[in-house]
Amino acid sequence: MMSEQKTQKHLLLGAHMSIAGGIHTAVERALSIGCTTMQVFVKNNNQWQGKPLTDIDVSTYKELQAKSNIHPVMAHDTYLINLCAVNKEILEKSRKTLKDEFERCEQLGIEYLNFHPGSHMGQGELAGIELIAESLNLIHEQTKEFKVKSVLETTAGQGTAMGHRFEQLRAIIDRVEEKDRMAVCIDTCHIFAAGYPINTESGWEKTFNEFDDIVGLNRLVAFHVNDSKRELGSHIDRHEHIGKGNIGLEGFRLLMNDIRFDQIPKILETPKGEEMREDVENLKILKELCR
Ligand code: MN
Ligand code: MN
Ligand code: ZN
């Protein structure tokens, strides 16, 4: 029998989830507020080293995730990592730590590891780009046959952070040997702060045509869905709740109704308390924007 109801499309919507109490608790948290995808840290996010995952950590997480509809899952790297650090010690630690995070993702069956490309710290863009690619080539070499994808996140371009122009992402990917491992995550707050006017229909179209020409839409695997406290081109990275910032509801309406992105996970990274009431509200707003 034909259903009278209009078929509801399956939304891939979620948020960054805490792993306090063990990595499996992130799945429980995500389920409790109706997410269908999520992002996690795979260890403490402000330390170089984390406690190794135990077999129990891994099996508990994998069982819970497999029977949930939380799929795909993305990991976000430690904030300390800079893949083009000028300081040799920091560069070494960054490479070691990111490799460790790739191993954790692979153990957990996490599909994507998202990271900021790096900050050139005054050595200049080209030198920075070359060092980032060298870091990735080394890590890929040490993690042969891994399934987890390397996901470059677009940045706001604060300080000397790179990844705020699509051309920089392209230049990094061009220098990576295993190109099929490379993907991109677009953070809406970051690209807006970087100067891409995604708050209007014409700006949205222009931005994604540019992205397609320079990087290729086929590399896009996720969105970080954040409004921006600061203005277009400010290069300042401050996340705001959906519709409350300078992108505003129109930008998110364009995102939620762009059929090219139906199957791309959309993940909130907006401020929240332990009870996740803010996530619930932001998810509700995003769902309501769907026509
Ligand atoms: Mn990030
Ligand atoms: Mn982000
Ligand atoms: Zn940010």
Short mmCIF file of C-alpha atoms and ligand atoms in Angstrom, two decimals:
data_model
loop_
_atom_site.label_atom_id
_atom_site.label_comp_id
_atom_site.label_asym_id
_atom_site.label_seq_id
_atom_site.Cartn_x
_atom_site.Cartn_y
_atom_site.Cartn_z
CA MET A 1 0.00 0.00 0.00
CA MET A 2 1.24 3.45 -0.83
CA SER A 3 1.97 5.63 2.13
CA GLU A 4 -0.01 8.84 2.36
CA GLN A 5 2.85 10.52 4.11
CA LYS A 6 5.46 12.46 2.25
CA THR A 7 8.69 10.49 2.64
CA GLN A 8 10.93 12.19 5.14
CA LYS A 9 14.54 12.26 4.03
CA HIS A 10 17.08 10.68 6.37
CA LEU A 11 18.99 13.54 7.94
CA LEU A 12 22.63 13.05 8.83
CA LEU A 13 22.67 15.41 11.78
CA GLY A 14 24.67 15.31 14.98
CA ALA A 15 27.00 17.09 17.35
CA HIS A 16 30.37 16.81 18.99
CA MET A 17 29.92 14.46 21.94
CA SER A 18 31.86 14.22 25.19
CA ILE A 19 33.69 10.97 25.91
CA ALA A 20 33.75 11.56 29.69
CA GLY A 21 33.18 8.13 31.23
CA GLY A 22 34.57 6.23 28.23
CA ILE A 23 34.33 6.53 24.48
CA HIS A 24 31.15 4.39 24.33
CA THR A 25 29.29 7.03 26.36
CA ALA A 26 29.48 9.34 23.35
CA VAL A 27 27.18 6.97 21.46
CA GLU A 28 24.73 6.94 24.39
CA ARG A 29 24.76 10.74 24.54
CA ALA A 30 24.26 11.08 20.79
CA LEU A 31 21.36 8.62 20.83
CA SER A 32 19.72 10.38 23.75
CA ILE A 33 19.23 13.55 21.69
CA GLY A 34 18.38 11.90 18.39
CA CYS A 35 21.64 12.29 16.48
CA THR A 36 22.36 10.16 13.40
CA THR A 37 26.06 11.07 13.24
CA MET A 38 28.59 12.52 15.71
CA GLN A 39 32.10 13.74 16.32
CA VAL A 40 34.33 12.71 19.23
CA PHE A 41 37.84 13.15 20.54
CA VAL A 42 39.63 9.80 20.68
CA LYS A 43 41.60 10.88 23.75
CA ASN A 44 41.97 13.88 26.03
CA ASN A 45 42.01 16.79 23.59
CA ASN A 46 44.51 19.04 25.34
CA GLN A 47 47.27 16.57 26.11
CA TRP A 48 49.90 15.07 23.84
CA GLN A 49 49.48 11.58 25.20
CA GLY A 50 46.40 9.67 26.20
CA LYS A 51 45.80 6.45 28.06
CA PRO A 52 45.77 3.60 25.55
CA LEU A 53 42.35 2.23 24.67
CA THR A 54 41.70 -1.11 26.37
CA ASP A 55 40.09 -4.07 24.59
CA ILE A 56 36.99 -3.44 26.69
CA ASP A 57 36.87 0.25 25.64
CA VAL A 58 37.05 -0.80 22.01
CA SER A 59 34.54 -3.66 22.16
CA THR A 60 31.99 -1.72 24.24
CA TYR A 61 32.15 1.22 21.85
CA LYS A 62 32.02 -0.91 18.71
CA GLU A 63 29.04 -2.98 19.87
CA LEU A 64 27.04 0.05 20.86
CA GLN A 65 27.92 1.98 17.71
CA ALA A 66 27.18 -0.97 15.41
CA LYS A 67 23.63 -1.43 16.68
CA SER A 68 22.96 2.33 16.70
CA ASN A 69 22.10 4.47 13.71
CA ILE A 70 25.01 6.81 14.51
CA HIS A 71 26.90 6.57 11.28
CA PRO A 72 29.36 7.81 10.14
CA VAL A 73 31.47 8.90 13.11
CA MET A 74 34.20 11.51 12.84
CA ALA A 75 37.08 12.10 15.25
CA HIS A 76 38.61 15.52 15.90
CA ASP A 77 42.31 15.72 16.67
CA THR A 78 44.03 17.19 19.72
CA TYR A 79 44.25 20.98 19.69
CA LEU A 80 48.00 20.93 20.39
CA ILE A 81 48.91 19.37 17.06
CA ASN A 82 50.59 21.57 14.45
CA LEU A 83 51.70 19.60 11.40
CA CYS A 84 53.95 22.45 10.24
CA ALA A 85 55.40 23.62 13.55
CA VAL A 86 58.71 25.47 13.21
CA ASN A 87 59.87 24.07 16.55
CA LYS A 88 61.26 20.64 15.75
CA GLU A 89 60.18 19.16 19.08
CA ILE A 90 56.58 20.29 18.61
CA LEU A 91 56.61 19.02 15.03
CA GLU A 92 57.82 15.60 16.20
CA LYS A 93 55.19 15.45 18.95
CA SER A 94 52.48 16.54 16.52
CA ARG A 95 53.32 13.80 14.05
CA LYS A 96 53.53 11.16 16.78
CA THR A 97 50.26 12.23 18.35
CA LEU A 98 48.34 12.38 15.07
CA LYS A 99 49.63 8.93 14.15
CA ASP A 100 48.44 7.66 17.55
CA GLU A 101 45.02 9.17 16.83
CA PHE A 102 44.89 7.42 13.45
CA GLU A 103 45.58 4.16 15.28
CA ARG A 104 42.79 4.83 17.75
CA CYS A 105 40.34 5.58 14.94
CA GLU A 106 41.33 2.43 13.13
CA GLN A 107 40.86 0.34 16.30
CA LEU A 108 37.43 1.87 16.88
CA GLY A 109 36.34 1.66 13.26
CA ILE A 110 35.95 5.45 13.01
CA GLU A 111 35.77 6.49 9.37
CA TYR A 112 37.15 10.03 9.51
CA LEU A 113 39.86 11.85 11.44
CA ASN A 114 39.39 15.59 11.14
CA PHE A 115 42.30 17.95 11.84
CA HIS A 116 43.33 21.55 11.27
CA PRO A 117 46.02 21.70 8.55
CA GLY A 118 48.49 23.72 10.64
CA SER A 119 49.83 27.19 11.46
CA HIS A 120 52.93 28.29 9.58
CA MET A 121 54.21 30.46 12.49
CA GLY A 122 55.93 32.96 10.23
CA GLN A 123 57.81 30.56 7.98
CA GLY A 124 55.42 31.49 5.16
CA GLU A 125 52.51 29.73 3.48
CA LEU A 126 54.44 27.67 0.98
CA ALA A 127 56.91 26.35 3.54
CA GLY A 128 53.99 25.54 5.84
CA ILE A 129 52.08 23.71 3.10
CA GLU A 130 55.13 21.67 2.18
CA LEU A 131 55.74 20.70 5.81
CA ILE A 132 52.09 19.70 6.34
CA ALA A 133 52.24 17.46 3.28
CA GLU A 134 55.52 15.97 4.49
CA SER A 135 53.91 15.24 7.87
CA LEU A 136 50.93 13.56 6.22
CA ASN A 137 53.11 11.52 3.90
CA LEU A 138 55.13 10.26 6.88
CA ILE A 139 52.02 9.40 8.89
CA HIS A 140 50.34 7.70 5.92
CA GLU A 141 53.51 5.69 5.40
CA GLN A 142 53.34 4.54 9.03
CA THR A 143 49.65 3.68 8.80
CA LYS A 144 49.54 1.76 5.52
CA GLU A 145 46.22 0.12 4.63
CA PHE A 146 44.31 2.07 7.28
CA LYS A 147 40.71 2.77 6.32
CA VAL A 148 40.34 6.00 8.28
CA LYS A 149 40.39 9.06 6.03
CA SER A 150 42.54 12.15 6.63
CA VAL A 151 40.15 15.08 6.80
CA LEU A 152 41.48 18.62 6.43
CA GLU A 153 39.24 21.13 8.20
CA THR A 154 38.73 24.58 6.72
CA THR A 155 39.84 27.26 9.20
CA ALA A 156 39.02 30.89 9.94
CA GLY A 157 42.63 31.85 9.22
CA GLN A 158 43.25 33.16 12.71
CA GLY A 159 46.90 34.09 13.24
CA THR A 160 48.99 32.04 10.80
CA ALA A 161 46.49 29.16 10.59
CA MET A 162 46.22 27.74 7.08
CA GLY A 163 43.24 26.13 5.41
CA HIS A 164 41.24 29.35 5.20
CA ARG A 165 41.52 29.44 1.42
CA PHE A 166 40.39 26.52 -0.71
CA GLU A 167 43.61 26.98 -2.70
CA GLN A 168 45.64 26.04 0.40
CA LEU A 169 43.70 22.80 0.83
CA ARG A 170 44.30 22.02 -2.84
CA ALA A 171 48.02 22.75 -2.49
CA ILE A 172 48.28 20.34 0.46
CA ILE A 173 46.32 17.57 -1.28
CA ASP A 174 48.47 18.03 -4.41
CA ARG A 175 51.57 17.23 -2.35
CA VAL A 176 50.14 14.18 -0.55
CA GLU A 177 51.06 10.90 -2.18
CA GLU A 178 48.06 8.81 -1.13
CA LYS A 179 45.41 11.18 -2.47
CA ASP A 180 42.57 8.71 -2.01
CA ARG A 181 43.04 9.08 1.74
CA MET A 182 42.42 12.83 1.62
CA ALA A 183 39.08 14.45 2.41
CA VAL A 184 37.78 17.84 3.57
CA CYS A 185 35.40 19.07 6.28
CA ILE A 186 33.85 22.50 5.87
CA ASP A 187 33.24 24.43 9.09
CA THR A 188 30.54 27.01 8.32
CA CYS A 189 31.73 29.42 11.03
CA HIS A 190 35.31 29.15 9.84
CA ILE A 191 34.71 29.70 6.13
CA PHE A 192 32.42 32.64 6.88
CA ALA A 193 35.04 34.22 9.14
CA ALA A 194 37.58 33.46 6.41
CA GLY A 195 35.55 35.59 4.00
CA TYR A 196 33.25 33.19 2.11
CA PRO A 197 29.78 34.83 2.12
CA ILE A 198 27.61 31.74 2.71
CA ASN A 199 24.87 33.82 4.32
CA THR A 200 23.22 34.68 0.98
CA GLU A 201 22.02 32.50 -1.87
CA SER A 202 24.40 34.05 -4.41
CA GLY A 203 27.30 33.84 -1.96
CA TRP A 204 26.45 30.23 -1.20
CA GLU A 205 26.45 29.27 -4.88
CA LYS A 206 29.65 31.15 -5.60
CA THR A 207 31.43 29.60 -2.60
CA PHE A 208 30.53 26.04 -3.50
CA ASN A 209 31.27 26.52 -7.19
CA GLU A 210 34.68 27.73 -6.11
CA PHE A 211 35.11 24.81 -3.73
CA ASP A 212 34.15 22.39 -6.48
CA ASP A 213 36.55 23.98 -8.98
CA ILE A 214 39.49 24.13 -6.59
CA VAL A 215 39.11 21.16 -4.22
CA GLY A 216 36.27 19.11 -5.72
CA LEU A 217 32.95 18.35 -4.04
CA ASN A 218 33.89 14.66 -4.14
CA ARG A 219 36.41 15.35 -1.33
CA LEU A 220 33.79 16.86 0.98
CA VAL A 221 32.86 14.39 3.73
CA ALA A 222 31.42 16.54 6.53
CA PHE A 223 30.22 19.94 7.68
CA HIS A 224 30.84 21.47 11.07
CA VAL A 225 27.63 23.40 11.52
CA ASN A 226 28.32 26.53 13.57
CA ASP A 227 27.07 30.09 13.32
CA SER A 228 29.71 32.82 13.69
CA LYS A 229 29.88 35.40 16.48
CA ARG A 230 32.18 37.50 14.34
CA GLU A 231 31.66 39.12 10.97
CA LEU A 232 32.45 38.00 7.44
CA GLY A 233 36.20 38.08 6.81
CA SER A 234 37.07 38.77 10.47
CA HIS A 235 39.39 35.73 10.56
CA ILE A 236 38.27 35.20 14.14
CA ASP A 237 37.00 31.78 15.18
CA ARG A 238 34.06 32.15 17.60
CA HIS A 239 31.19 29.70 17.33
CA GLU A 240 27.61 30.87 17.89
CA HIS A 241 24.31 29.04 18.16
CA ILE A 242 22.45 28.42 14.89
CA GLY A 243 20.70 31.56 13.67
CA LYS A 244 22.09 33.74 16.47
CA GLY A 245 25.27 34.85 14.69
CA ASN A 246 26.35 36.66 11.56
CA ILE A 247 25.61 33.76 9.21
CA GLY A 248 22.01 33.69 10.38
CA LEU A 249 19.16 31.33 9.55
CA GLU A 250 19.33 31.93 5.79
CA GLY A 251 22.81 30.39 5.52
CA PHE A 252 21.69 27.28 7.37
CA ARG A 253 18.50 27.05 5.32
CA LEU A 254 20.71 26.97 2.23
CA LEU A 255 22.81 24.22 3.79
CA MET A 256 19.90 22.06 4.90
CA ASN A 257 18.18 22.27 1.51
CA ASP A 258 21.15 21.86 -0.81
CA ILE A 259 20.53 18.39 -2.25
CA ARG A 260 24.22 18.00 -3.09
CA PHE A 261 24.80 17.74 0.65
CA ASP A 262 21.93 15.43 1.65
CA GLN A 263 24.31 12.56 2.35
CA ILE A 264 27.02 14.67 4.00
CA PRO A 265 27.10 14.53 7.83
CA LYS A 266 26.35 17.86 9.53
CA ILE A 267 27.82 18.15 13.00
CA LEU A 268 27.33 20.92 15.57
CA GLU A 269 30.27 22.31 17.53
CA THR A 270 28.34 25.01 19.36
CA PRO A 271 28.75 25.81 23.06
CA LYS A 272 26.83 23.57 25.44
CA GLY A 273 26.37 22.31 28.96
CA GLU A 274 26.42 18.73 30.19
CA GLU A 275 22.72 18.27 29.59
CA MET A 276 23.04 19.20 25.91
CA ARG A 277 19.91 21.35 25.91
CA GLU A 278 21.61 23.75 23.49
CA ASP A 279 22.25 20.88 21.04
CA VAL A 280 18.62 19.84 21.23
CA GLU A 281 17.56 23.39 20.39
CA ASN A 282 20.08 23.80 17.54
CA LEU A 283 19.15 20.42 16.03
CA LYS A 284 15.47 21.37 16.19
CA ILE A 285 16.16 24.65 14.38
CA LEU A 286 18.15 22.89 11.65
CA LYS A 287 15.38 20.31 11.12
CA GLU A 288 12.78 23.05 10.89
CA LEU A 289 14.78 24.77 8.16
CA CYS A 290 14.27 21.74 5.88
CA ARG A 291 11.62 22.50 3.33
MN MN B 1 38.18 22.08 14.53
MN MN B 2 35.20 22.95 13.35
ZN ZN B 3 36.19 26.74 15.32
#
